[in-house]
Short mmCIF file of C-alpha atoms and ligand atoms in Angstrom, two decimals:
data_model
loop_
_atom_site.label_atom_id
_atom_site.label_comp_id
_atom_site.label_asym_id
_atom_site.label_seq_id
_atom_site.Cartn_x
_atom_site.Cartn_y
_atom_site.Cartn_z
CA MET A 1 4.14 2.70 52.84
CA ALA A 2 0.84 4.88 52.05
CA LEU A 3 0.65 5.40 48.40
CA GLU A 4 0.94 9.19 49.00
CA ASP A 5 4.62 8.61 49.98
CA THR A 6 5.90 6.82 47.17
CA ALA A 7 8.07 8.65 44.33
CA VAL A 8 5.61 7.19 41.44
CA SER A 9 2.09 8.75 41.65
CA PRO A 10 -0.88 6.78 40.11
CA ALA A 11 -1.45 7.63 36.59
CA THR A 12 -4.79 9.56 35.91
CA ASP A 13 -7.12 8.04 33.64
CA GLU A 14 -6.07 10.57 30.93
CA GLN A 15 -2.50 10.01 31.36
CA LEU A 16 -3.20 6.05 30.90
CA ALA A 17 -5.17 6.68 27.96
CA TRP A 18 -2.43 9.03 26.29
CA ARG A 19 0.26 6.14 27.20
CA ASN A 20 -1.83 3.35 25.62
CA GLN A 21 -2.56 5.50 22.66
CA ALA A 22 1.19 6.11 22.16
CA ASP A 23 1.74 2.55 23.10
CA THR A 24 -0.72 1.59 20.01
CA HIS A 25 0.71 4.44 17.72
CA ARG A 26 4.20 2.99 18.27
CA ARG A 27 3.26 -0.61 17.42
CA PHE A 28 1.51 0.52 14.62
CA ILE A 29 4.10 2.35 12.82
CA SER A 30 6.54 -0.38 13.34
CA ARG A 31 4.38 -2.55 10.96
CA THR A 32 5.38 -3.33 7.29
CA VAL A 33 4.08 -0.46 5.04
CA ALA A 34 1.90 -1.74 1.84
CA VAL A 35 1.44 0.46 -0.96
CA VAL A 36 -1.57 -0.01 -2.90
CA GLY A 37 -3.16 1.79 -6.02
CA PHE A 38 -4.53 1.38 -9.46
CA MET A 39 -1.78 0.54 -12.22
CA GLY A 40 0.30 3.29 -13.26
CA VAL A 41 0.01 5.56 -10.10
CA GLY A 42 3.90 5.11 -8.99
CA LYS A 43 3.80 2.76 -6.33
CA THR A 44 7.23 1.17 -6.98
CA SER A 45 8.63 4.47 -7.20
CA VAL A 46 7.04 5.66 -4.05
CA GLY A 47 7.60 2.46 -2.32
CA ARG A 48 11.49 2.58 -3.41
CA GLU A 49 12.03 6.24 -2.07
CA LEU A 50 10.03 5.48 1.08
CA ALA A 51 12.01 2.36 2.04
CA ARG A 52 15.03 4.38 1.57
CA LEU A 53 13.83 7.05 3.83
CA LEU A 54 12.79 4.67 6.72
CA ASP A 55 15.86 2.77 6.10
CA ARG A 56 13.77 -0.40 5.25
CA PRO A 57 14.27 -3.41 2.87
CA PHE A 58 11.80 -2.58 -0.43
CA ILE A 59 9.89 -5.47 -2.04
CA ASP A 60 7.78 -5.22 -5.28
CA THR A 61 5.37 -7.90 -5.39
CA ASP A 62 5.29 -7.97 -9.20
CA ASP A 63 9.25 -8.68 -9.28
CA VAL A 64 8.98 -11.22 -6.92
CA VAL A 65 6.31 -13.13 -8.82
CA GLN A 66 8.37 -12.83 -11.89
CA GLU A 67 11.89 -13.46 -10.48
CA ARG A 68 9.92 -16.95 -8.46
CA SER A 69 7.95 -18.07 -11.74
CA GLY A 70 10.97 -17.04 -14.42
CA GLN A 71 7.86 -15.64 -16.31
CA SER A 72 6.59 -12.20 -17.44
CA ILE A 73 3.33 -10.93 -16.08
CA PRO A 74 1.61 -10.89 -19.63
CA GLU A 75 3.18 -14.51 -19.74
CA LEU A 76 1.58 -15.79 -16.62
CA PHE A 77 -1.65 -13.99 -17.43
CA GLU A 78 -1.83 -16.03 -20.78
CA GLN A 79 -1.80 -19.30 -18.81
CA GLY A 80 -4.74 -17.67 -16.67
CA GLU A 81 -5.07 -14.59 -14.45
CA HIS A 82 -5.64 -17.41 -11.42
CA ILE A 83 -2.07 -18.46 -12.07
CA PHE A 84 -0.60 -15.03 -11.57
CA ARG A 85 -2.90 -14.00 -8.31
CA LYS A 86 -2.00 -17.28 -6.47
CA LEU A 87 1.82 -16.19 -6.97
CA GLU A 88 0.82 -12.59 -5.97
CA ARG A 89 -0.93 -13.94 -2.88
CA GLU A 90 2.06 -15.84 -1.82
CA ALA A 91 4.53 -12.76 -2.39
CA VAL A 92 2.15 -10.82 -0.26
CA GLU A 93 1.98 -13.27 2.50
CA ASP A 94 6.13 -13.70 2.46
CA ALA A 95 6.54 -9.79 2.58
CA LEU A 96 4.30 -9.93 5.66
CA ALA A 97 6.35 -12.63 7.42
CA MET A 98 9.37 -10.60 7.28
CA PRO A 99 10.52 -7.95 9.56
CA PRO A 100 9.12 -4.77 8.85
CA CYS A 101 9.87 -3.71 5.19
CA VAL A 102 7.89 -1.39 2.52
CA VAL A 103 5.98 -3.60 -0.06
CA ALA A 104 4.58 -2.23 -3.36
CA LEU A 105 1.52 -4.41 -4.13
CA GLY A 106 0.16 -4.73 -8.12
CA GLY A 107 -2.55 -2.82 -8.87
CA GLY A 108 -5.25 -5.83 -8.36
CA ALA A 109 -3.77 -7.49 -4.97
CA PHE A 110 -5.49 -5.43 -2.55
CA SER A 111 -8.83 -6.27 -4.27
CA GLN A 112 -8.56 -10.08 -4.18
CA PRO A 113 -10.64 -12.03 -1.71
CA GLY A 114 -9.36 -11.53 1.72
CA ALA A 115 -6.35 -9.60 1.03
CA ALA A 116 -7.63 -6.21 2.44
CA GLU A 117 -8.33 -7.91 5.83
CA LEU A 118 -5.05 -9.52 5.84
CA LEU A 119 -3.23 -6.36 4.87
CA LEU A 120 -5.25 -4.12 6.92
CA GLY A 121 -4.54 -6.18 9.85
CA LYS A 122 -0.70 -6.61 9.41
CA ALA A 123 0.26 -3.83 7.46
CA ILE A 124 -0.24 0.08 7.17
CA VAL A 125 -1.56 0.37 4.13
CA VAL A 126 -1.12 3.50 1.99
CA HIS A 127 -2.94 4.18 -1.38
CA LEU A 128 -1.56 6.30 -3.80
CA TYR A 129 -4.23 8.03 -5.81
CA ILE A 130 -4.33 9.42 -9.24
CA PRO A 131 -7.29 10.51 -10.83
CA PHE A 132 -8.39 8.61 -13.71
CA ARG A 133 -8.20 11.28 -16.22
CA VAL A 134 -4.37 11.23 -15.29
CA ILE A 135 -3.83 7.63 -15.75
CA ARG A 136 -5.87 7.73 -19.16
CA ARG A 137 -3.14 9.75 -20.54
CA GLN A 138 -0.57 6.86 -19.90
CA LEU A 139 -2.69 4.30 -21.08
CA ASP A 140 -0.87 3.20 -24.23
CA ALA A 141 2.49 3.10 -22.32
CA LEU A 142 0.87 1.14 -19.40
CA ALA A 143 -0.57 -1.33 -22.14
CA VAL A 144 2.89 -2.93 -22.97
CA ASP A 145 3.27 -5.15 -20.30
CA ARG A 146 -0.01 -4.81 -18.30
CA PRO A 147 -2.50 -7.50 -19.65
CA LEU A 148 -5.59 -5.97 -17.92
CA ILE A 149 -5.06 -2.41 -20.24
CA ARG A 150 -3.59 -4.20 -23.19
CA GLY A 151 -6.48 -4.31 -25.76
CA ARG A 152 -8.97 -2.89 -23.66
CA GLN A 153 -10.97 0.46 -24.23
CA PRO A 154 -10.47 3.54 -21.96
CA TRP A 155 -14.09 3.27 -20.68
CA GLN A 156 -13.12 -0.56 -19.51
CA VAL A 157 -10.07 0.59 -17.79
CA GLN A 158 -12.18 3.19 -16.14
CA ASP A 159 -14.78 0.55 -15.14
CA LEU A 160 -11.91 -1.22 -13.35
CA PHE A 161 -10.78 1.74 -11.67
CA LEU A 162 -14.15 2.45 -10.44
CA ALA A 163 -14.83 -1.33 -9.35
CA ARG A 164 -11.48 -0.79 -7.38
CA ALA A 165 -12.21 2.37 -5.61
CA ALA A 166 -14.25 0.86 -2.92
CA SER A 167 -11.42 -1.51 -1.74
CA TYR A 168 -8.52 1.14 -2.09
CA ARG A 169 -11.11 3.72 0.12
CA ARG A 170 -10.16 1.08 3.01
CA ALA A 171 -6.57 1.93 3.26
CA HIS A 172 -5.09 3.55 6.53
CA VAL A 173 -3.56 6.53 4.57
CA ARG A 174 -4.08 8.34 1.48
CA VAL A 175 -1.71 10.16 -0.73
CA CYS A 176 -2.95 12.01 -3.89
CA LEU A 177 -0.07 12.10 -6.11
CA PRO A 178 -0.69 14.69 -8.79
CA ARG A 179 0.04 17.48 -6.13
CA HIS A 180 3.12 15.55 -4.78
CA ASP A 181 6.06 14.64 -6.86
CA VAL A 182 7.41 11.07 -5.94
CA GLY A 183 10.32 12.51 -3.84
CA GLU A 184 7.79 14.68 -1.84
CA ALA A 185 5.02 11.98 -0.98
CA ALA A 186 7.61 9.61 0.03
CA ALA A 187 8.95 12.23 2.38
CA GLU A 188 5.41 13.18 3.44
CA LEU A 189 4.86 9.37 4.02
CA ALA A 190 8.04 8.88 6.02
CA ALA A 191 7.76 11.81 8.29
CA MET A 192 4.13 10.73 9.13
CA LEU A 193 5.36 7.06 9.91
CA SER A 194 8.50 8.01 11.58
CA ALA A 195 6.19 9.59 14.15
CA ARG A 196 7.44 13.31 13.69
CA ARG A 197 3.66 13.73 12.84
CA ARG A 198 0.78 11.87 14.08
CA PRO A 199 -1.20 10.73 11.02
CA ASP A 200 -5.35 10.49 11.02
CA TYR A 201 -5.33 6.64 9.92
CA GLY A 202 -9.34 7.29 8.75
C1 S3P B 1 -2.36 -5.63 -12.22
C2 S3P B 1 -1.40 -4.66 -12.06
C3 S3P B 1 0.08 -4.66 -12.17
C4 S3P B 1 0.32 -6.22 -12.27
C5 S3P B 1 -0.47 -7.18 -13.16
C6 S3P B 1 -1.83 -6.96 -12.56
C7 S3P B 1 -3.67 -5.43 -11.82
O1 S3P B 1 0.81 -4.00 -11.52
O2 S3P B 1 0.37 -6.78 -11.20
O3 S3P B 1 -0.42 -6.56 -14.30
O4 S3P B 1 -4.76 -5.87 -11.54
O5 S3P B 1 -4.08 -4.12 -11.55
P1 S3P B 1 0.95 -2.34 -11.35
O6 S3P B 1 0.03 -2.13 -10.46
O7 S3P B 1 2.50 -2.37 -10.72
O8 S3P B 1 1.08 -2.29 -12.84
#
């Protein structure tokens, strides 16, 4: 039978390219969503709401670390930051091994050695951004249970904020929160991730 007699005509290069792209997009959006960003930007609130909208489980790595160790984050830091980081890394790896979910990471998790490579390869990484001047207003409240803020001067926290900016910049998607409330940010992300709007993955 000649090719022109078949009901299915061969796809053009353009159609094939579009199909491949749509396929890649579908595989990409079925990944776990990892929410990263500096302390106090609202990763847990946005992540939880996003999980609800996408109908996926929600995991907070800080909660996992505290539940598993039976200790608070300040208590773990008292024994050494590396103790906390090891447990945090395990919580990240375990979340990535689960069926697609939404995971909110502690503010330092994405900047640890090898973490960005791992997460960018396996998840969709969403960076929640708030300018430092907004975080600065919350420093007293954040200091209560965050050892990296407690006892530090605002300029020292700002140094940490700047030092981490380069790694956060590698995220696939960025949401600037002062222009969105939590519900709006989560709704925008959910619309993007459920493929109703094609994202610019940067
Ligand atoms: C940390 C952020 C905290 C928590 C720990 C260390 C960091 O999480 O993981 O205190 O290194 O930035 P949040 O970003 O949820 O506050």
